[in-house]
Short mmCIF file of C-alpha atoms in Angstrom, two decimals:
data_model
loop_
_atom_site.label_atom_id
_atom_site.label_comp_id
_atom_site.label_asym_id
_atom_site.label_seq_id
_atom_site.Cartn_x
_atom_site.Cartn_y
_atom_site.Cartn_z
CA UNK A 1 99.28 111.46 123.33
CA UNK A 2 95.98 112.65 121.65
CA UNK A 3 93.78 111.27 119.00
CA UNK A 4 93.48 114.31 117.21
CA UNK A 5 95.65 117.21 115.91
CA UNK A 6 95.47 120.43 113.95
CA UNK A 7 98.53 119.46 112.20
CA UNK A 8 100.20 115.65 112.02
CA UNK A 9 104.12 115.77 110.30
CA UNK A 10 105.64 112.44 109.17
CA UNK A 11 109.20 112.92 108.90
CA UNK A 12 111.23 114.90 111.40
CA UNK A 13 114.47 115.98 109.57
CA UNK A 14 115.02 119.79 108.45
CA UNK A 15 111.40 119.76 106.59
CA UNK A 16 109.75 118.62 108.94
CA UNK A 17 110.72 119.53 112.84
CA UNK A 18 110.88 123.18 112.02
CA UNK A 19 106.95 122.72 110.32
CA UNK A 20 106.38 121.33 113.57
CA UNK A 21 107.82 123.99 115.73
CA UNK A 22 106.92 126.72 114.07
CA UNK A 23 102.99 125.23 113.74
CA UNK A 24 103.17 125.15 117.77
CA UNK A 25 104.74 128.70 117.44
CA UNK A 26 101.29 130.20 115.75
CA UNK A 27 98.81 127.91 118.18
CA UNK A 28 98.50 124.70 116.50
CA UNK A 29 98.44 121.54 118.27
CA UNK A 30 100.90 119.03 116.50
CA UNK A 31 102.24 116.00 116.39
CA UNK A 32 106.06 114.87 114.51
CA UNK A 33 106.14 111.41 113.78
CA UNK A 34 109.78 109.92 112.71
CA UNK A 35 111.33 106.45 112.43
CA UNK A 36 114.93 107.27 111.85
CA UNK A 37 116.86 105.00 114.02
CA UNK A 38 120.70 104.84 114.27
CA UNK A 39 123.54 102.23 113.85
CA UNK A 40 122.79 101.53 117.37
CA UNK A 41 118.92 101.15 116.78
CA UNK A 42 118.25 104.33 118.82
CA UNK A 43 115.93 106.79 117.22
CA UNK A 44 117.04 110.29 116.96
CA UNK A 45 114.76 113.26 115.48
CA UNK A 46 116.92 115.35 112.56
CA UNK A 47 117.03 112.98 109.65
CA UNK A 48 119.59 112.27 107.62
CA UNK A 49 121.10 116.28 107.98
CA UNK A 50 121.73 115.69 111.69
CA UNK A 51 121.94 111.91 112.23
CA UNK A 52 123.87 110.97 108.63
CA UNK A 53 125.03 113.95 106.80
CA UNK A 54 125.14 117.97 107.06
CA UNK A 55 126.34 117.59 110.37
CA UNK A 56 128.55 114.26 110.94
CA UNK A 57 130.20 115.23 107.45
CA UNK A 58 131.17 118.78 108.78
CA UNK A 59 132.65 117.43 111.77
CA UNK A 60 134.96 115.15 109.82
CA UNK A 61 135.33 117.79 107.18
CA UNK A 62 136.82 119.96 110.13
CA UNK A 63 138.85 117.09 111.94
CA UNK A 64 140.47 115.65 108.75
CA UNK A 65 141.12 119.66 107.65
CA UNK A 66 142.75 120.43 111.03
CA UNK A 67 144.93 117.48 110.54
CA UNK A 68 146.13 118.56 106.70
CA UNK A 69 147.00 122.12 108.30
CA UNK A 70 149.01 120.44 110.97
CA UNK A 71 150.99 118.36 108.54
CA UNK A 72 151.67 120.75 105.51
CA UNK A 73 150.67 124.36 106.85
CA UNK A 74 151.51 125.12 110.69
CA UNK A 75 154.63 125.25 109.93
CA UNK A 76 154.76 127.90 107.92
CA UNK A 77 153.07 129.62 110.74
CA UNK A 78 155.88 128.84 113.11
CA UNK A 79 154.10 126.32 115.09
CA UNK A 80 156.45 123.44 115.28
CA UNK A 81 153.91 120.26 116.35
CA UNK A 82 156.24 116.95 115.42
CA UNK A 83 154.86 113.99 114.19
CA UNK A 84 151.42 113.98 113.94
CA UNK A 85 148.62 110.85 113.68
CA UNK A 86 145.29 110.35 113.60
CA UNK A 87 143.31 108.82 116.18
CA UNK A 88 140.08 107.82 114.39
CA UNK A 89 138.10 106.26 116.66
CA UNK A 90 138.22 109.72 118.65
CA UNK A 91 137.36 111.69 116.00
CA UNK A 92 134.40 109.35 115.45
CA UNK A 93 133.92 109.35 118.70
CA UNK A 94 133.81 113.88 118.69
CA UNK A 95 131.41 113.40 115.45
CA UNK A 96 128.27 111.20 117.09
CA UNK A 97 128.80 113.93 119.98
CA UNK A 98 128.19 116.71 118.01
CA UNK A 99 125.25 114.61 116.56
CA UNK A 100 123.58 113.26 119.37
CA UNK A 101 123.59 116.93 121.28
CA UNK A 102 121.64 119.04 118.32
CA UNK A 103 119.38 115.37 117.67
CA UNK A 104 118.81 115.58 121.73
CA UNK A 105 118.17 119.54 121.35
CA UNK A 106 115.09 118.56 118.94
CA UNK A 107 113.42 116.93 121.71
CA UNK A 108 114.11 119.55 123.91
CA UNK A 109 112.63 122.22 121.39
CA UNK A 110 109.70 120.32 121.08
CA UNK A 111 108.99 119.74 124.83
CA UNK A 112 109.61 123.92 124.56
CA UNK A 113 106.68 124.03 121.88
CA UNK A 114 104.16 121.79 122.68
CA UNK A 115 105.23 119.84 119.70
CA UNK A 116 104.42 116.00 120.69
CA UNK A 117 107.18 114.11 119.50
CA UNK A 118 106.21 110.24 118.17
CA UNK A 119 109.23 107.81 117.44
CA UNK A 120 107.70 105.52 114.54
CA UNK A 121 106.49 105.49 111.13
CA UNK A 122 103.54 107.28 110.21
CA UNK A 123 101.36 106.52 106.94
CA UNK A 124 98.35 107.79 105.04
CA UNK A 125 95.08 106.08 106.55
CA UNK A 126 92.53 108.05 104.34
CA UNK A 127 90.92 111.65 104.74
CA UNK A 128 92.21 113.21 107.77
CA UNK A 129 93.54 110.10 109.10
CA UNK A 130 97.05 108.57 109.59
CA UNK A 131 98.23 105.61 110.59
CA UNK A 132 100.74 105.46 113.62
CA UNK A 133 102.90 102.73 114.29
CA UNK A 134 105.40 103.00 117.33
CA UNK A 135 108.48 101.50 117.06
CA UNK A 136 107.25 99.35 120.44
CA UNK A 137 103.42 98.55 121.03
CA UNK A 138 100.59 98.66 118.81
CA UNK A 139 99.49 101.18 116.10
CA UNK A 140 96.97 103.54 116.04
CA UNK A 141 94.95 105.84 113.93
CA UNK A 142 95.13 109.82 114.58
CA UNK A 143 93.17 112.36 113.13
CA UNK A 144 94.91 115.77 111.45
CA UNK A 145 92.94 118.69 109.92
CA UNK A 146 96.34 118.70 108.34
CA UNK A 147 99.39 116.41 107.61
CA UNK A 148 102.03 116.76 105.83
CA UNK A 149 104.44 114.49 104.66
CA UNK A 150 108.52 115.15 104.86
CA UNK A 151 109.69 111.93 104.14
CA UNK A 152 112.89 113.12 103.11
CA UNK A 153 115.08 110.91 100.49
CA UNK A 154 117.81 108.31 100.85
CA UNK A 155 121.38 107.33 98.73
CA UNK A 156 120.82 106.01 95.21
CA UNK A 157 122.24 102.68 94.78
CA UNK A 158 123.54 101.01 91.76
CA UNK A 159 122.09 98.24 92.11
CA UNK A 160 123.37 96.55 88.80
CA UNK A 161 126.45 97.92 88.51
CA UNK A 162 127.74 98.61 92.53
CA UNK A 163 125.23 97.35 95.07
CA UNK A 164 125.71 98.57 98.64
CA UNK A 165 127.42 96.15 100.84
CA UNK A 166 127.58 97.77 104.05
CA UNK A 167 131.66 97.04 104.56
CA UNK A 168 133.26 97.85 101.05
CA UNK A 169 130.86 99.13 99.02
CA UNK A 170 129.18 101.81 101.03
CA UNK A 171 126.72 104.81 100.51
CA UNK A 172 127.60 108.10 102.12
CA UNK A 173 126.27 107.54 105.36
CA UNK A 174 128.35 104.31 105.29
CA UNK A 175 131.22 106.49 104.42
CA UNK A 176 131.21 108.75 107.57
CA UNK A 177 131.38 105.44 109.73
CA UNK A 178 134.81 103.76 108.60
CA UNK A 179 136.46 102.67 111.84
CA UNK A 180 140.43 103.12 109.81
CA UNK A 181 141.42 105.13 106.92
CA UNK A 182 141.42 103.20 103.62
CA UNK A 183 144.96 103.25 102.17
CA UNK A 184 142.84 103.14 98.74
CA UNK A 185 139.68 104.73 97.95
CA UNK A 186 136.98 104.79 95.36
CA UNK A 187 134.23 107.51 95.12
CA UNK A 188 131.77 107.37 92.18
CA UNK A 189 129.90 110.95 91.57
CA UNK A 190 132.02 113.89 91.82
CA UNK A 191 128.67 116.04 93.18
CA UNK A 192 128.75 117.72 96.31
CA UNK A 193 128.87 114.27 98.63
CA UNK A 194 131.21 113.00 96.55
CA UNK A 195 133.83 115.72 96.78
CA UNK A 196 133.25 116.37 100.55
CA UNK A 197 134.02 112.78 101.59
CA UNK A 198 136.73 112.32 98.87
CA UNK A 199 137.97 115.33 100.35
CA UNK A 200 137.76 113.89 104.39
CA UNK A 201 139.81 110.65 103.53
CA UNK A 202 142.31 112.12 101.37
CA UNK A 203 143.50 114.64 104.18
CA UNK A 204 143.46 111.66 106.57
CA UNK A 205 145.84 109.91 104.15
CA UNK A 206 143.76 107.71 101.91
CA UNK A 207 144.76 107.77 97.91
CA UNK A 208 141.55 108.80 96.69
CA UNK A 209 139.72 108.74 92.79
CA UNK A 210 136.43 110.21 91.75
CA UNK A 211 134.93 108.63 88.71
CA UNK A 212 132.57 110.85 87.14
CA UNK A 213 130.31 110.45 84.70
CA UNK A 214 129.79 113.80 83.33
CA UNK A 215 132.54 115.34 81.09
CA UNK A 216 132.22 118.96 83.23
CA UNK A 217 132.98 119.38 86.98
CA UNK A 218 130.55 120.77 88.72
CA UNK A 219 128.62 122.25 85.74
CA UNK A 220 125.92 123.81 88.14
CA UNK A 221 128.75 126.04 89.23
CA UNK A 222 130.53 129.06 87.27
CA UNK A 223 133.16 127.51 84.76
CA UNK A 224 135.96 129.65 86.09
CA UNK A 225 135.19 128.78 89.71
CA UNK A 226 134.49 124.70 89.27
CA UNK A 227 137.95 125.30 86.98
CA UNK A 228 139.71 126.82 89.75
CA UNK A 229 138.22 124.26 93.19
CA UNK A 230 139.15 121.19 90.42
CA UNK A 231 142.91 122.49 90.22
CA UNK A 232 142.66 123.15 93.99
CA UNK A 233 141.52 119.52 94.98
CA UNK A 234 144.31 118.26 92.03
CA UNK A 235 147.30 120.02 94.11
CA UNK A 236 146.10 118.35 97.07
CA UNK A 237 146.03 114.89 95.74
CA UNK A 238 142.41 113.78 94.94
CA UNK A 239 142.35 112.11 91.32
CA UNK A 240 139.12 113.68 90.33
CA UNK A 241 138.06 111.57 86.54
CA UNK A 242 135.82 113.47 84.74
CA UNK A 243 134.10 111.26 82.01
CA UNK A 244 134.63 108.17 83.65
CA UNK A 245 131.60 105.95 83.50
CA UNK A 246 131.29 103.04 85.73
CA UNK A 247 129.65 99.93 84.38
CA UNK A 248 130.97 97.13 87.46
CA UNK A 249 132.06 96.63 90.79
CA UNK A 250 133.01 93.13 91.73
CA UNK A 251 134.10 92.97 95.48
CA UNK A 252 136.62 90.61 96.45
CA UNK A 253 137.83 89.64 99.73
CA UNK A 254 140.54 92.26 100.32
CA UNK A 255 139.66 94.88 97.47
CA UNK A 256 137.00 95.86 95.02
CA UNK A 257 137.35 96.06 91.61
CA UNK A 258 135.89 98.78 89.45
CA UNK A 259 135.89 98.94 85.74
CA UNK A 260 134.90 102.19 84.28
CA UNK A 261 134.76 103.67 80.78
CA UNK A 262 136.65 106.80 80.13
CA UNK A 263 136.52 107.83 76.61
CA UNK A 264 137.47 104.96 74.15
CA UNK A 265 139.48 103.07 77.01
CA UNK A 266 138.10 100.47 79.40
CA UNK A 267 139.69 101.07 82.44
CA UNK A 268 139.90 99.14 86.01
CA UNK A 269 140.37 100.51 89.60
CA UNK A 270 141.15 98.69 92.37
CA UNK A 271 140.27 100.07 95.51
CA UNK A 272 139.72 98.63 99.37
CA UNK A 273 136.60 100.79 99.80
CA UNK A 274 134.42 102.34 97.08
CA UNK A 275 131.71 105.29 98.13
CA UNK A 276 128.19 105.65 95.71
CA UNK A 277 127.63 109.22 95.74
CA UNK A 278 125.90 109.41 92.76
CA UNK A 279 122.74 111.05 94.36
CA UNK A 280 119.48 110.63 96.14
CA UNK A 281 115.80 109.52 96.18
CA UNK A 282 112.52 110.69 97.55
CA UNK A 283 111.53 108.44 100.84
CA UNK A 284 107.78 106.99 99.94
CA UNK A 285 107.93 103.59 100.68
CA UNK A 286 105.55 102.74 103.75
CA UNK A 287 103.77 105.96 103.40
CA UNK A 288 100.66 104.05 101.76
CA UNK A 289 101.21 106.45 98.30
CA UNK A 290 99.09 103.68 96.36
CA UNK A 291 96.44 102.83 98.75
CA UNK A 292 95.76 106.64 99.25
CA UNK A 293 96.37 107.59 95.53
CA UNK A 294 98.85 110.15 96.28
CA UNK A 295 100.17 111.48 93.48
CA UNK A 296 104.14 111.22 92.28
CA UNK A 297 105.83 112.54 89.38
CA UNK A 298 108.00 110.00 87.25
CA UNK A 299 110.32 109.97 89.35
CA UNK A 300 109.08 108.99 92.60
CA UNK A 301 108.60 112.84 94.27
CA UNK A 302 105.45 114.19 95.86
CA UNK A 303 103.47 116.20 93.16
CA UNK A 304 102.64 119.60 95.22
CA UNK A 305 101.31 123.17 93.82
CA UNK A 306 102.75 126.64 94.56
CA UNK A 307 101.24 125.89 98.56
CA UNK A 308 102.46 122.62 98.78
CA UNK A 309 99.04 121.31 98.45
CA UNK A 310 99.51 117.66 97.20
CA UNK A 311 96.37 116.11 95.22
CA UNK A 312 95.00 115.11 98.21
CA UNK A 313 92.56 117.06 100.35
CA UNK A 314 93.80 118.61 103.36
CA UNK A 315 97.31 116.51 102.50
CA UNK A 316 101.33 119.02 102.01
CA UNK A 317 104.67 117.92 101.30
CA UNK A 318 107.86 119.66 101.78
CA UNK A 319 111.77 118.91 101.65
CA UNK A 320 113.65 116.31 99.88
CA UNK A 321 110.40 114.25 99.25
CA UNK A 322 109.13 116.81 96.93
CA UNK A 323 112.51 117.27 94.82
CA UNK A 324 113.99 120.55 93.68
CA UNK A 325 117.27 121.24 95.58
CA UNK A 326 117.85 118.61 97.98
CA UNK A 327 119.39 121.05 100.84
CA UNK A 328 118.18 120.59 104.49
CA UNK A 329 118.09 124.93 104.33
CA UNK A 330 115.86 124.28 101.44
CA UNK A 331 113.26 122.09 103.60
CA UNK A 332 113.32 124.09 106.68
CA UNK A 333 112.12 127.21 104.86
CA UNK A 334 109.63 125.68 103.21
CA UNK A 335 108.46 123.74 106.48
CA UNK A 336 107.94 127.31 108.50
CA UNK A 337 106.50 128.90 105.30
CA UNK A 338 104.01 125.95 104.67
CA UNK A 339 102.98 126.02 108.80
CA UNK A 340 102.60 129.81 108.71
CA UNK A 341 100.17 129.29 105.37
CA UNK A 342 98.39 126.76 107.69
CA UNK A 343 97.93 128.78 110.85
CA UNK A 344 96.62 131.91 108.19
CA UNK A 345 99.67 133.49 107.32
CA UNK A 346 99.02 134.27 103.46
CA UNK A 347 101.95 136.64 102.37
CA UNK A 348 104.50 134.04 103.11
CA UNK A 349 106.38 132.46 100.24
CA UNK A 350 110.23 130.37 99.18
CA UNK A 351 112.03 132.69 97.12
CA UNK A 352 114.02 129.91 94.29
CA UNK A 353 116.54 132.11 93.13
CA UNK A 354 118.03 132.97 95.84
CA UNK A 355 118.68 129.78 97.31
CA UNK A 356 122.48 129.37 98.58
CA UNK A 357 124.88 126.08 97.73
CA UNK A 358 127.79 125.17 99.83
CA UNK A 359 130.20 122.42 99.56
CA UNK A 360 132.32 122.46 102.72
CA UNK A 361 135.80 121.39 100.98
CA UNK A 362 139.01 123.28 100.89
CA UNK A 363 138.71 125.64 99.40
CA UNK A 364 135.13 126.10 100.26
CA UNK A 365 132.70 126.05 97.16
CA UNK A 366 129.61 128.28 97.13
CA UNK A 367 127.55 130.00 95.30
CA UNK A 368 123.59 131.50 95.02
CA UNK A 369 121.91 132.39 92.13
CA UNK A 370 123.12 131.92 87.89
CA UNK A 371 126.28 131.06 86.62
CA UNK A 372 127.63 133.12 84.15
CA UNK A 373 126.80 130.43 81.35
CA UNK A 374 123.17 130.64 82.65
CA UNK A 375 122.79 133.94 82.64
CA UNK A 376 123.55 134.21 79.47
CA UNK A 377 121.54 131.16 78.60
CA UNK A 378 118.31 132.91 80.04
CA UNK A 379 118.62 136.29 77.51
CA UNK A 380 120.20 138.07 80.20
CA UNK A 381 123.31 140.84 78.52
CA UNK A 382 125.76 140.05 81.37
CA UNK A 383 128.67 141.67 82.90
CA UNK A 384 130.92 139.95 85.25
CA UNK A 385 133.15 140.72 87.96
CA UNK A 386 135.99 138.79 89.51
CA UNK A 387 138.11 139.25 92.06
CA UNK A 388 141.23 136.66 93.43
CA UNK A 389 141.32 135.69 97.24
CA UNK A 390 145.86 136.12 96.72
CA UNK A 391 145.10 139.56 96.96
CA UNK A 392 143.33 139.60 100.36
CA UNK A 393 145.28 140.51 103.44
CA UNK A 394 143.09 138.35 105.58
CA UNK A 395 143.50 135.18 103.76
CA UNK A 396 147.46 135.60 103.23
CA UNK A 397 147.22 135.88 107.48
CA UNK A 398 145.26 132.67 107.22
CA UNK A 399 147.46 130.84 104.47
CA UNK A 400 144.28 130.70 102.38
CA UNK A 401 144.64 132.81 99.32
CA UNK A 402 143.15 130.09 96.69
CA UNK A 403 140.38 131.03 95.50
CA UNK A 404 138.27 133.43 93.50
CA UNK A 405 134.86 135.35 93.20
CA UNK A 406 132.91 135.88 90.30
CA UNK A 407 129.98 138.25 90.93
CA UNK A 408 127.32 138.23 87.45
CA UNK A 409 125.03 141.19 87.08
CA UNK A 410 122.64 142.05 84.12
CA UNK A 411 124.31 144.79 82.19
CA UNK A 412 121.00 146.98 81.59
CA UNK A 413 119.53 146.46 85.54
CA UNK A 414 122.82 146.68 87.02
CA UNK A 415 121.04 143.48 88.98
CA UNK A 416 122.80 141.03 90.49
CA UNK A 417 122.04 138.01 88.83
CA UNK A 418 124.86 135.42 90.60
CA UNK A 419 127.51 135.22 92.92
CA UNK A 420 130.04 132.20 92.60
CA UNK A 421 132.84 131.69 94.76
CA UNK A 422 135.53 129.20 95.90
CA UNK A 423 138.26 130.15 98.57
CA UNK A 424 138.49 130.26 102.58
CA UNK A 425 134.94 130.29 104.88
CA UNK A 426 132.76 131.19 101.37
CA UNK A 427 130.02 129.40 103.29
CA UNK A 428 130.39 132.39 105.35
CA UNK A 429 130.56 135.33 102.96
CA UNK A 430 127.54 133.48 101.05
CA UNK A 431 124.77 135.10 102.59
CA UNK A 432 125.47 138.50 102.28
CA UNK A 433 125.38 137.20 98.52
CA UNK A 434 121.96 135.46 98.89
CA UNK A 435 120.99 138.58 101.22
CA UNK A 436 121.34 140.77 97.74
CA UNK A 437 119.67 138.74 95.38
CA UNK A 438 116.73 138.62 98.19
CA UNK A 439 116.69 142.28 98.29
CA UNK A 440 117.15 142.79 94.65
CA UNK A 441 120.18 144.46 95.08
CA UNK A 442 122.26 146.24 92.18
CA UNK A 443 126.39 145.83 92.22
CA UNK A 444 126.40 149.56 93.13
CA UNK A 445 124.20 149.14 96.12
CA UNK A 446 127.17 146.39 97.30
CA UNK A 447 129.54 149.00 95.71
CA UNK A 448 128.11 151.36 98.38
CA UNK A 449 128.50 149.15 100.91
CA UNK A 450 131.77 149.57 103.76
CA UNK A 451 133.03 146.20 104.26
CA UNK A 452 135.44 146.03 107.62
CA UNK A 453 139.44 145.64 106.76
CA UNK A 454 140.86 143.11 107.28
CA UNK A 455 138.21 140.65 105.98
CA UNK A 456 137.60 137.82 103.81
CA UNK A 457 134.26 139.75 103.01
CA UNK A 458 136.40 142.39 101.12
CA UNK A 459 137.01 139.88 98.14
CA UNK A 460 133.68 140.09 97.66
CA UNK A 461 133.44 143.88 97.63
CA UNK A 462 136.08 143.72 95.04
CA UNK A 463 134.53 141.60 92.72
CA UNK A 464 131.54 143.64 92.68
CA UNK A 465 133.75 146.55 92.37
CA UNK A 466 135.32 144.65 88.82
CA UNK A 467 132.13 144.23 87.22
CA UNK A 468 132.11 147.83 86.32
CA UNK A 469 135.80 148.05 86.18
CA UNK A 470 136.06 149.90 89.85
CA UNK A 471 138.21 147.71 91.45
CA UNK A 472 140.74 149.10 93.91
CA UNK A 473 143.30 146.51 95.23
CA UNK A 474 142.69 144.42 91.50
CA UNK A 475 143.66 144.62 87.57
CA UNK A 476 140.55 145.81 86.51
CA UNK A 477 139.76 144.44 82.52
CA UNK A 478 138.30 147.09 81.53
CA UNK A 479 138.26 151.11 82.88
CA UNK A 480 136.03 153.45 84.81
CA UNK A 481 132.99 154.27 82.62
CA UNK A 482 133.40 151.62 79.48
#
């Protein structure tokens, strides 16, 4: 370990490891210094995203949907499996697998880079300096021509109304750890978290409810698609409440008791385990924010410019920490664009409005750019395509034909301005969505575009076909030419 670096990160998750890699990339010595330590009090590089939610969540996501298909779908295929049951403890067992091998691959890509890897907490010590402390032995002060700081952010909790227990009142790392399946389950927040946990233990069999404050669903997605994903998750059982505002949660010894509001009505839930998933906050506590008068918005998030320049000399932030979309893709882009900046590397830069949204459910809910409502919200005179997924020959062969895309372009541009989707693998088809708004792409220039047959991607060609009333294998709304 040296005394001295060109570049110091605190915080190792997905805004800061791949600012540390890709410093050592461009000749920069570095240093990553991360305290995240498990259940089991191990440390593990990859933050929350790897250690306590991208990652663990998708693995459960997958398990729990593999399950539902076996029980109401396979079937239909032919495939005759019996009885079927869940053996939780092994799919716990597959998830901190899956976790522990990319966490592990970190250490490996930094022993790769020449990026020095330091398990403990790191804090602001003054100009150039920070303060290490190892999680065993003694700290020390190391010198940085440059640190930044990608703290990441941690669960909201309620603390007035439904304070985190660790057993039945849980946040959503707490939530990925249940050693049986609730027969009853509470989940307030219908964000993305929400939905994608609510959506784990209901296939595995729990009786789940969503209490949501806000009257819309999703309202940062296109109407007709949060519409459509809201009927979707109704059909397979999830009691989604929109409106529902909770104001206690008294935990007893076998249940907890929620009261919510929900119009005019006072209403009470009992459930055996309730998930908070009502967002997150920036991480800042132990960084030494007051002592070295960094400076944070009302909020609690690092105050940065356009070059992620905080107030402090020779002092970046990126990720979580500094708000804006809190999306591990998010973090890592502006991690490698911030270390290129450093090493001299001017012309780099985040583009905003093209950054894609995923929420791993089924269907699948994603989308990149403005909704339809924005659009129009921003002066924009829209036109909209829209294309179903019941058409598609490659979702009928997967027994996945819920589902729709709506593609929004401006109507004097021909620009595409949005593409919303729910249906099968949209994660997937997403970025050739986000690839076009990158590229500034017009719906004819995706019009032009061969897509292969049979594929989920030619729903997407379709809708973009609709918006000028091309469509092929759809009712077009309006004809050729009007």
């Amino acid at each position: 370990m040296s005394d001295s670096y060109d570049v110091v990160v605190i915080g190792g998750g997905p805004g800061g490891y791949p600012c540390a890699i890709r410093a050592a990339q461009l000749g920069l010595s570095v240093a990553c210094i991360d305290n995240w330590l498990n259940h089991d009090g191990g440390h593990a590089f990859g933050g929350t995203c790897l250690n306590a939610g991208c990652i663990p969540s998708k693995a459960l996501l997958e398990s729990s949907e593999l399950y539902h298909r076996a029980q109401h779908e396979f079937e239909t295929h032919g495939i005759k499996v019996g009885k079927t049951s869940v053996d939780l403890a092994a799919m716990q067992k597959r998830k901190q697998g899956i976790s522990d091998q990319l966490t592990g691959g970190i250490r490996q890509l930094f022993k790769a880079n020449g990026v020095e890897g330091l398990p403990g907490t790191g804090s602001l010590a003054g100009k150039g300096k920070v303060r290490y402390q190892p999680l065993e032995g003694d700290a020390r002060e190391i010198s940085a021509k440059h640190i930044v700081v990608a703290t990441g952010s941690s669960p909201i909790e309620l603390k007035k109304i439904a304070p985190f227990d660790g057993d039945r009142v849980v946040d959503s790392w707490g939530a990925l750890e249940f050693d049986a399946v609730p027969k009853k389950l509470g989940v307030i927040g219908a964000g993305v978290i929400g939905v994608e946990l609510g959506s784990v233990w209901s296939r595995l069999g729990a009786e789940v409810t969503v209490l949501e404050a806000m009257p819309d669903f999703l309202p940062m997605v296109d109407k007709a698609v949060s519409k459509d994903a809201l009927r979707h998750f109704g059909k397979q059982g999830m009691d989604i409440k929109l409106g529902a505002k909770v104001t206690g949660a008294k935990v007893m010894k076998t249940k907890v008791s929620v009261s919510y509001e929900q119009g005019d009505k006072a209403e009470t839930l009992d459930v055996d385990k309730l998930i908070v998933a009502v967002g997150r906050r920036p991480n800042t506590d132990g960084l030494g924010v007051e002592d070295a008068g960094l400076k944070l918005d009302d909020r609690g998030f690092v105050v940065v410019d356009d070059e992620y320049r905080t107030n402090l000399e020779g002092v970046y932030a990126v990720g979580d920490v500094i708000g804006g979309a809190m999306l591990a893709h998010k973090g890592i882009e502006e991690g490698v664009v911030l270390a290129e900046r450093l090493a001299g590397h001017k012309g780099v830069a985040v583009n905003y409005n093209a950054v894609p949204s995923v929420i791993y459910t089924s269907p699948e809910i994603a989308w990149v750019g403005m909704s339809e409502a924005q659009a129009t919200e921003a002066g924009y005179e829209v036109k909209v395509g829209q294309a179903p997924f019941a058409a598609n020959g490659r979702a009928k062969a997967l027994e996945m034909t819920g589902g729709v895309i709506r593609v929004i372009s401006d109507a004097k541009t021909d620009r595409i301005l949005g593409v919303h989707m729910d249906g099968p693998y949209v994660s997937e088809l997403l970025a050739e969505a986000v690839l076009a708004l990158e590229y500034g792409a017009t719906t004819e220039d995706v019009a032009l575009t061969m897509h292969s047959h049979p594929t989920l991607s030619e729903t997407l060609h379709e809708a973009v076909l609709s918006v000028d009333g091309l469509a092929i294998h759809a009712v077009n709304k309006k004809k050729p030419g009007k």
